[in-house]
Coordinates of C-alpha atoms in Angstrom, one line a residue:
X563 CA -3.4 7.2 14.2
X564 CA -5.5 4.3 12.8
X565 CA -7.6 6.8 10.7
X566 CA -5.1 9.6 10.4
X567 CA -6.0 10.5 6.8
X568 CA -9.7 10.8 7.4
X569 CA -9.0 12.5 10.8
X570 CA -7.1 15.2 8.8
X571 CA -10.2 15.7 6.6
X572 CA -12.4 16.0 9.8
X573 CA -10.0 18.6 11.3
X574 CA -9.9 20.9 8.2
X575 CA -13.7 20.6 7.7
X576 CA -14.1 21.8 11.3
X577 CA -11.4 24.5 11.5
X578 CA -10.7 25.5 8.0
X579 CA -8.4 24.5 5.1
X580 CA -5.3 26.0 6.8
X581 CA -4.5 25.3 10.5
X582 CA -1.6 26.8 12.4
X583 CA -0.6 25.1 15.6
X584 CA 2.2 26.6 17.6
X585 CA 1.9 24.1 20.3
X586 CA 2.3 20.4 19.9
X587 CA -0.8 18.4 19.1
X588 CA -0.6 15.3 21.4
X589 CA 3.1 16.1 21.6
X590 CA 3.6 15.1 18.0
X591 CA 3.3 18.2 15.8
X592 CA 3.9 21.9 15.8
X593 CA 3.5 23.8 12.6
X594 CA 0.9 24.2 9.8
X595 CA -1.5 21.9 8.0
X596 CA -3.1 23.0 4.8
X597 CA -5.2 21.6 1.9
X598 CA -6.0 25.0 0.4
X599 CA -5.3 24.9 -3.4
X600 CA -4.0 28.4 -3.5
X601 CA -1.6 27.7 -0.6
X602 CA -0.5 24.5 -2.1
X603 CA 0.3 26.2 -5.4
X604 CA 2.2 28.9 -3.6
X605 CA 4.3 26.5 -1.5
X606 CA 5.1 24.0 -4.1
X607 CA 5.4 26.3 -7.2
X608 CA 5.2 30.0 -6.9
X609 CA 7.6 30.5 -3.9
X610 CA 9.2 27.0 -4.1
X611 CA 12.6 28.2 -2.9
X612 CA 11.3 29.3 0.5
X613 CA 9.9 25.9 1.3
X614 CA 12.5 23.1 1.1
X615 CA 12.0 19.7 2.6
X616 CA 14.6 20.5 5.2
X617 CA 17.2 18.7 7.3
X618 CA 14.6 17.1 9.5
X619 CA 13.0 15.5 6.5
X620 CA 16.3 14.2 5.2
X621 CA 17.0 12.6 8.6
X622 CA 13.6 11.0 8.8
X623 CA 13.8 9.5 5.3
X624 CA 17.5 8.7 5.5
X625 CA 17.1 5.4 3.7
X626 CA 16.6 7.3 0.4
X627 CA 20.2 8.7 0.7
X628 CA 20.8 11.7 -1.6
X629 CA 18.2 10.8 -4.1
X630 CA 16.0 13.2 -6.0
X631 CA 13.3 13.3 -3.3
X632 CA 15.8 14.9 -0.9
X633 CA 17.3 18.4 -0.6
X634 CA 20.8 17.4 -1.3
X635 CA 23.8 18.7 -3.4
X636 CA 23.1 15.9 -5.9
X637 CA 19.4 16.5 -6.1
X638 CA 19.6 18.4 -9.5
X639 CA 21.9 15.7 -10.9
X640 CA 19.4 13.0 -9.9
X641 CA 16.4 14.9 -11.3
X642 CA 18.3 15.8 -14.5
X643 CA 19.3 12.2 -15.1
X644 CA 15.8 10.9 -14.2
X645 CA 14.1 13.4 -16.5
X646 CA 16.5 12.6 -19.3
X647 CA 15.9 8.8 -18.8
X648 CA 12.1 9.0 -18.5
X649 CA 11.4 11.6 -21.3
X650 CA 13.5 10.1 -24.1
X651 CA 11.8 8.2 -26.8
X652 CA 13.9 5.1 -26.1
X653 CA 12.9 5.0 -22.4
X654 CA 9.3 5.6 -23.2
X655 CA 9.4 2.7 -25.6
X656 CA 11.1 0.6 -22.9
X657 CA 8.5 1.5 -20.3
X658 CA 5.5 0.9 -22.6
X659 CA 7.0 -2.3 -24.0
X660 CA 8.0 -3.7 -20.6
X661 CA 4.6 -2.8 -19.1
X662 CA 2.7 -4.6 -21.9
X663 CA 5.0 -7.6 -21.6
X664 CA 4.4 -8.0 -17.9
X665 CA 0.6 -7.6 -18.5
X666 CA 0.6 -10.1 -21.3
X667 CA 3.0 -12.7 -19.9
X668 CA 2.3 -12.5 -16.2
X669 CA -0.9 -10.5 -15.2
X670 CA -3.3 -12.0 -17.8
X671 CA -2.1 -15.6 -17.3
X672 CA -2.4 -15.1 -13.5
X673 CA -6.0 -13.9 -13.7
X674 CA -6.8 -16.6 -16.2
X675 CA -5.6 -19.2 -13.6
X676 CA -7.6 -17.5 -10.9
X677 CA -10.8 -17.5 -12.9
X678 CA -10.5 -21.1 -14.1
X679 CA -9.9 -22.3 -10.6
X680 CA -12.5 -20.1 -8.9
X681 CA -9.9 -18.7 -6.5
X682 CA -10.3 -15.7 -4.1
X683 CA -7.3 -13.4 -4.3
X684 CA -6.0 -10.2 -2.7
X685 CA -6.1 -7.7 -5.6
X686 CA -3.8 -5.3 -3.8
X687 CA -1.1 -8.0 -3.4
X688 CA -1.5 -8.9 -7.1
X689 CA -1.1 -5.3 -8.3
X690 CA 1.9 -4.7 -6.0
X691 CA 3.5 -7.8 -7.6
X692 CA 2.6 -6.5 -11.1
X693 CA 4.1 -3.1 -10.4
X694 CA 7.2 -4.6 -8.7
X695 CA 7.9 -6.8 -11.8
X696 CA 7.4 -3.9 -14.2
X697 CA 9.5 -1.5 -12.1
X698 CA 12.3 -4.0 -11.7
X699 CA 12.3 -4.9 -15.4
X700 CA 12.3 -1.2 -16.5
X701 CA 15.1 -0.4 -14.0
X702 CA 17.4 -3.4 -14.5
X703 CA 16.3 -5.0 -17.7
X704 CA 15.6 -8.3 -16.0
X705 CA 12.4 -10.1 -14.9
X706 CA 11.8 -10.6 -11.1
X707 CA 9.0 -13.1 -11.7
X708 CA 7.2 -11.9 -8.6
X709 CA 3.8 -12.2 -10.2
X710 CA 3.2 -15.9 -10.8
X711 CA 0.6 -18.4 -10.0
X712 CA 2.8 -19.7 -7.1
X713 CA 2.7 -16.3 -5.3
X714 CA 6.2 -16.8 -4.0
X715 CA 7.6 -14.3 -1.5
X716 CA 10.2 -11.7 -2.6
X717 CA 12.7 -10.6 0.0
X718 CA 13.4 -7.2 -1.6
X719 CA 9.7 -6.4 -2.1
X720 CA 9.0 -7.3 1.6
X721 CA 11.9 -5.2 2.8
X722 CA 10.7 -2.2 0.8
X723 CA 7.2 -2.6 2.4
X724 CA 8.7 -2.9 5.9
X725 CA 10.8 0.2 5.4
X726 CA 7.8 2.3 4.3
X727 CA 5.9 1.2 7.4
X728 CA 8.7 2.3 9.6
X729 CA 9.0 5.6 7.9
X730 CA 5.3 6.3 8.6
X731 CA 5.9 6.0 12.3
X732 CA 8.9 8.2 12.1
X733 CA 6.6 10.9 10.5
X734 CA 3.9 10.7 13.2
X735 CA 6.1 10.2 16.3
X736 CA 8.1 12.9 18.0
X737 CA 11.7 12.8 16.7
X738 CA 13.1 12.0 20.1
X739 CA 10.9 8.9 20.4
X740 CA 11.8 7.3 17.1
X741 CA 15.5 8.2 17.5
X742 CA 15.4 6.5 21.0
X743 CA 13.8 3.4 19.4
X744 CA 16.6 3.5 16.7
X745 CA 19.3 3.7 19.4
X746 CA 17.7 0.8 21.3
X747 CA 16.8 -1.2 18.2
X748 CA 13.2 -1.8 19.2
X749 CA 9.8 -1.5 17.5
X750 CA 9.6 -0.3 14.0
X751 CA 13.2 0.8 14.0
X752 CA 14.4 -2.7 14.4
X753 CA 12.3 -3.7 11.4
X754 CA 13.8 -0.7 9.5
X755 CA 17.3 -1.7 10.3
X756 CA 16.8 -5.2 8.9
X757 CA 14.9 -3.9 5.9
X758 CA 17.6 -1.4 5.0
X759 CA 20.3 -4.0 5.0
X760 CA 18.2 -6.3 2.8
X761 CA 17.5 -3.5 0.3
X762 CA 21.1 -2.4 0.1
X763 CA 22.2 -6.0 -0.4
X764 CA 19.8 -6.6 -3.3
X765 CA 20.3 -3.2 -5.0
X766 CA 24.1 -3.6 -4.8
X767 CA 23.8 -7.0 -6.4
X768 CA 21.6 -5.9 -9.2
X769 CA 23.5 -2.7 -10.0
X770 CA 26.8 -4.6 -10.0
X771 CA 25.3 -7.2 -12.4
X772 CA 24.0 -4.5 -14.7
X773 CA 27.4 -2.7 -14.7
X774 CA 29.2 -6.0 -15.6
X775 CA 26.7 -6.7 -18.4
X776 CA 27.4 -3.2 -19.8
X777 CA 31.2 -3.8 -19.7
X778 CA 30.8 -7.1 -21.4
X779 CA 28.3 -5.7 -23.9
X780 CA 25.7 -8.4 -23.0
X781 CA 23.0 -6.3 -21.4
X782 CA 19.7 -8.2 -22.0
X783 CA 17.6 -5.2 -22.7
X784 CA 17.9 -1.4 -22.4
X785 CA 17.0 -0.2 -18.9
X786 CA 16.8 3.1 -16.9
X787 CA 19.7 1.9 -14.6
X788 CA 21.9 1.4 -17.7
X789 CA 20.9 4.8 -19.0
X790 CA 21.8 6.5 -15.7
X791 CA 25.2 4.8 -15.8
X792 CA 25.9 5.8 -19.4
X793 CA 24.9 9.4 -18.6
X794 CA 27.2 9.4 -15.6
X795 CA 30.1 8.1 -17.6
X796 CA 29.6 10.9 -20.2
X797 CA 29.9 13.6 -17.5
X798 CA 33.6 14.4 -17.3
X799 CA 33.4 16.3 -14.0
X800 CA 31.6 13.5 -12.1
X801 CA 34.5 11.1 -11.6
X802 CA 33.4 10.1 -8.1
X803 CA 29.9 9.3 -9.3
X804 CA 31.2 7.1 -12.0
X805 CA 32.9 4.8 -9.6
X806 CA 30.5 5.1 -6.7
X807 CA 27.3 3.0 -7.2
X808 CA 25.7 4.8 -4.2
X809 CA 24.4 7.5 -6.7
X810 CA 22.7 4.8 -8.8
X811 CA 21.5 3.0 -5.6
X812 CA 19.8 6.2 -4.3
X813 CA 18.1 6.8 -7.6
X814 CA 17.0 3.2 -7.8
X815 CA 15.5 3.4 -4.3
X816 CA 13.4 6.4 -5.0
X817 CA 12.3 4.9 -8.4
X818 CA 11.1 1.7 -6.7
X819 CA 8.9 3.6 -4.3
X820 CA 7.7 6.1 -6.9
X821 CA 6.8 3.5 -9.5
X822 CA 6.0 0.4 -7.4
X823 CA 4.1 1.1 -4.2
X824 CA 2.3 4.1 -5.5
X825 CA 1.1 2.7 -8.8
X826 CA 0.1 -0.7 -7.3
X827 CA -1.9 1.1 -4.6
X828 CA -3.6 3.4 -7.1
X829 CA -4.7 0.5 -9.2
X830 CA -6.2 -1.2 -6.1
X831 CA -8.3 1.8 -5.2
X832 CA -9.3 2.3 -8.8
X833 CA -10.7 -1.2 -9.1
X834 CA -12.5 -1.0 -5.8
X835 CA -14.3 2.2 -6.9
X836 CA -15.1 0.8 -10.3
X837 CA -16.5 -2.3 -8.7
X838 CA -18.8 -0.2 -6.6
X839 CA -19.9 1.9 -9.6
X840 CA -20.9 -0.6 -12.4
X841 CA -22.1 2.3 -14.6
X842 CA -18.5 3.5 -14.8
X843 CA -17.3 0.1 -15.6
X844 CA -19.9 -0.2 -18.4
X845 CA -18.7 3.1 -20.0
X846 CA -15.1 2.0 -19.8
X847 CA -15.9 -1.4 -21.3
X848 CA -17.8 0.0 -24.2
X849 CA -15.0 2.4 -24.9
X850 CA -12.5 -0.4 -24.8
X851 CA -14.6 -2.6 -27.0
X852 CA -14.8 0.1 -29.7
X853 CA -11.0 0.3 -29.6
X854 CA -10.6 -3.5 -29.6
X855 CA -12.9 -4.3 -32.4
X856 CA -11.0 -1.8 -34.6
X857 CA -7.7 -3.5 -34.1
X858 CA -6.1 -5.5 -36.9
X859 CA -5.3 -8.4 -34.7
X860 CA -9.0 -9.2 -34.3
X861 CA -10.5 -11.8 -36.5
X862 CA -13.5 -11.2 -38.7
X863 CA -16.7 -10.3 -36.9
X864 CA -18.4 -13.6 -37.6
X865 CA -15.5 -15.5 -36.1
X866 CA -15.2 -13.4 -33.0
X867 CA -12.2 -11.7 -31.3
X868 CA -9.0 -13.2 -30.3
X869 CA -8.9 -13.1 -26.5
X870 CA -7.4 -12.2 -24.2
X871 CA -6.4 -8.9 -25.7
X872 CA -3.7 -6.7 -24.4
X873 CA -3.6 -3.1 -25.7
X874 CA -0.6 -1.1 -26.9
X875 CA -0.4 2.2 -25.0
X876 CA -1.1 4.1 -28.3
X877 CA -4.4 2.3 -28.6
X878 CA -5.6 4.0 -25.4
X879 CA -4.9 7.6 -26.4
X880 CA -8.6 8.2 -26.9
X881 CA -9.8 6.2 -23.9
X882 CA -11.2 9.3 -22.2
X883 CA -13.4 7.4 -19.7
X884 CA -10.6 5.2 -18.6
X885 CA -8.3 8.3 -18.1
X886 CA -11.0 10.3 -16.3
X887 CA -11.8 7.3 -14.0
X888 CA -8.1 6.9 -13.0
X889 CA -7.9 10.7 -12.3
X890 CA -11.0 10.6 -10.2
X891 CA -9.7 7.6 -8.2
X892 CA -6.4 9.5 -7.7
X893 CA -8.3 12.5 -6.5
X894 CA -10.1 10.5 -3.8
X895 CA -7.2 8.3 -2.9
X896 CA -3.8 9.9 -3.8
X897 CA -1.0 7.4 -3.4
X898 CA 1.1 9.9 -1.4
X899 CA -1.5 11.4 0.9
X900 CA 0.7 14.0 2.6
X901 CA 3.6 16.3 1.5
X902 CA 6.0 17.9 3.9
X903 CA 7.9 21.1 3.8
X904 CA 9.8 23.6 6.0
X905 CA 9.9 27.4 5.7
X906 CA 13.2 29.2 5.5
X907 CA 12.0 32.7 6.0
X908 CA 8.9 34.5 7.3
X909 CA 6.2 34.5 4.6
X910 CA 2.5 35.1 4.0
X911 CA 0.4 32.5 2.2
X912 CA -2.3 33.6 -0.3
X913 CA -5.1 33.1 2.3
X914 CA -3.3 35.5 4.6
X915 CA -1.7 32.9 6.9
X916 CA 1.6 34.1 8.4
X917 CA 4.4 31.6 8.2
X918 CA 7.2 31.7 10.8
X919 CA 10.8 30.8 9.8
X920 CA 11.5 27.1 10.4
X921 CA 7.9 26.1 10.6
X922 CA 7.0 22.6 9.5
X923 CA 4.3 22.5 6.9
X924 CA 2.2 19.5 6.1
X925 CA 0.2 19.5 2.9
X926 CA -2.7 17.1 2.9
X927 CA -3.3 15.9 -0.6
X928 CA -5.9 13.5 0.8
X929 CA -7.9 16.3 2.2
X930 CA -7.4 18.5 -0.8
X931 CA -9.4 16.1 -3.0
X932 CA -12.3 16.1 -0.5
X933 CA -13.1 19.8 0.0
X934 CA -16.7 20.7 -0.9
X935 CA -15.8 24.3 -1.8
X936 CA -13.3 23.0 -4.3
X937 CA -15.0 19.9 -5.8
X938 CA -18.6 20.6 -4.9
X939 CA -21.2 19.0 -2.6
X940 CA -20.6 15.6 -4.3
X941 CA -16.9 15.7 -3.5
X942 CA -17.0 12.3 -1.9
X943 CA -18.7 10.6 -4.8
X944 CA -16.8 8.8 -7.5
X945 CA -17.8 10.8 -10.6
X946 CA -15.3 10.5 -13.6
X947 CA -17.5 12.8 -15.7
X948 CA -16.2 15.7 -13.7
X949 CA -13.0 15.3 -15.6
X950 CA -14.8 15.4 -19.0
X951 CA -16.0 18.6 -20.7
X952 CA -19.1 19.1 -22.9
X953 CA -17.0 18.2 -26.0
X954 CA -16.1 14.8 -24.6
X955 CA -12.5 15.8 -24.0
X956 CA -10.5 16.0 -20.8
X957 CA -11.5 19.0 -18.7
X958 CA -8.3 21.1 -18.2
X959 CA -10.0 23.3 -15.5
X960 CA -10.5 20.2 -13.4
X961 CA -6.9 19.2 -13.9
X962 CA -5.7 22.5 -12.6
X963 CA -7.2 21.6 -9.1
X964 CA -5.5 18.2 -9.1
X965 CA -2.2 17.7 -7.1
X966 CA -2.0 13.9 -7.1
X967 CA 1.5 14.1 -8.8
X968 CA 2.5 17.4 -7.0
X969 CA 3.3 20.5 -9.0
X970 CA 6.3 22.9 -9.5
X971 CA 10.0 22.0 -9.6
X972 CA 9.4 18.8 -7.7
X973 CA 6.4 17.5 -9.6
X974 CA 6.5 13.7 -10.2
X975 CA 8.7 12.8 -13.1
X976 CA 7.1 9.4 -13.2
X977 CA 3.5 10.6 -13.9
X978 CA 3.5 9.4 -17.5
X979 CA 5.0 6.0 -16.6
X980 CA 2.4 5.6 -13.8
X981 CA -0.5 6.2 -16.3
X982 CA 1.1 3.8 -18.8
X983 CA 1.3 1.0 -16.1
X984 CA -2.2 1.7 -14.8
X985 CA -3.9 2.0 -18.2
X986 CA -2.3 -1.1 -19.7
X987 CA -3.3 -3.2 -16.6
X988 CA -6.7 -1.7 -16.2
X989 CA -7.7 -1.9 -19.8
X990 CA -6.6 -5.6 -20.2
X991 CA -8.4 -6.6 -17.0
X992 CA -11.7 -4.8 -17.7
X993 CA -11.9 -6.1 -21.3
X994 CA -11.0 -9.7 -20.5
X995 CA -12.3 -10.2 -16.9
X996 CA -15.1 -9.3 -14.5
X997 CA -13.8 -8.5 -11.0
X998 CA -16.2 -9.0 -8.1
X999 CA -15.3 -7.6 -4.8
X1000 CA -16.3 -9.8 -1.8
X1001 CA -18.9 -8.3 0.5
X1002 CA -18.5 -7.4 4.2
X1003 CA -14.9 -6.3 3.8
X1004 CA -13.5 -3.5 5.9
X1005 CA -12.0 -1.1 3.3
X1006 CA -9.9 1.7 4.8
X1007 CA -6.5 3.2 4.3
X1008 CA -3.5 1.8 6.1
X1009 CA -1.5 4.2 8.2
X1010 CA 1.4 4.6 5.9
X1011 CA 3.3 7.2 3.8
X1012 CA 1.8 5.3 0.8
X1013 CA -2.0 5.0 0.8
X1014 CA -2.4 1.3 0.8
X1015 CA -5.5 -0.6 1.8
X1016 CA -5.1 -1.8 5.4
X1017 CA -6.7 -5.2 4.9
X1018 CA -6.1 -5.7 1.1
X1019 CA -8.9 -6.2 -1.3
X1020 CA -10.3 -9.7 -1.7
X1021 CA -12.0 -10.5 -5.0
X1022 CA -13.2 -13.2 -7.4
X1023 CA -12.4 -13.0 -11.1
X1024 CA -14.5 -14.3 -14.0
X1025 CA -13.6 -14.5 -17.6
X1026 CA -15.6 -12.0 -19.7
X1027 CA -17.1 -13.1 -22.9
X1028 CA -17.0 -10.5 -25.6
X1029 CA -19.7 -10.3 -28.2
X1030 CA -19.5 -8.4 -31.5
X1031 CA -22.7 -6.3 -31.9

């Protein structure tokens, strides 16, 4: 269990990309595991309707309620509202503006403090604080101030982390075991119970405050939560939803996990890989310097640039090396390493594998990014250039093999937001600071439904001096 993600890679390398097990492995699993691109495309997109998440999935991840990640009667409502919220020009501006503000007002000052005081910090903890503050501000229009030089604890953030740990054990234990633990209130289920109560208490408080602000007309800033509420009010047939904050609570819960843990984790793996490959960092830095020195808010060449500089998201539209490096990092370390489905009817996958009705299917996104026959003999190497074609543009053929944000009707609606948050943080950090990873650390994934580093990532930070050439 301690190396379950890499163990999955070992198994599929030994037995093939699709493995059917009609007996329980160690008493924990009976079903199918696949990382074959054709099968993944078929299950998640082509024949999507035959592969729902299933009742067992809903029971295991019950803390998410009837949110868009579930197969529930309100799934389409949640997804429709989320798509409308995330894809509107207003919401895009809110996301981009909020992300830049958190980078400018919290992330950069924090790193400046660390550099000037020669401190050693856990980069993963810092990024999770950054993404929590950004997600919270985007969702509720208020600042959580979780990322500060004091590094104060946050009860809601800790509760979300404890809940995710408990959910992992539910996914790898036989159902009867975790349900017995839940009944007896022992082990991870005791932690889950406490975390759930804390999460509900905080979300209820913030949703109530946002609703009161809207009624009084004193909302501080536009937010996704406010947008959801307004959209609900406009739907005449949803009277129950209008008065029941559970609908908004469930959406907020899935948003926090989708925008917070996954993006913070992705940034951590990205910086670790970049720190190990200084040639990649040099290419990104040169790209960012070209963009930076062309900005109007820079002084004349002889006076030097104003630092630290924080980019607007529009500045980074041509930062190909940055985008390619993020994609390559997501290929090797997808924030959600496994996806789970259940078959409704008998079916045959593109590789000829026969699917029985009711079979549990585990899709290993982690293994899918590490297959030699898909990515080449150098599949374990960090090579952002595999995402760039001969014309210096993004390679769409490579993108077609990438499932980091899933595909089909349940593809991640927050993909654009995730790239905005990652690009704004990464560009500002690489341009203004040099990050040095401490040696002799044990870097490995944590057993979790979100691919966090088990021991964090300890680093030193130095201010970077930019020179105009």
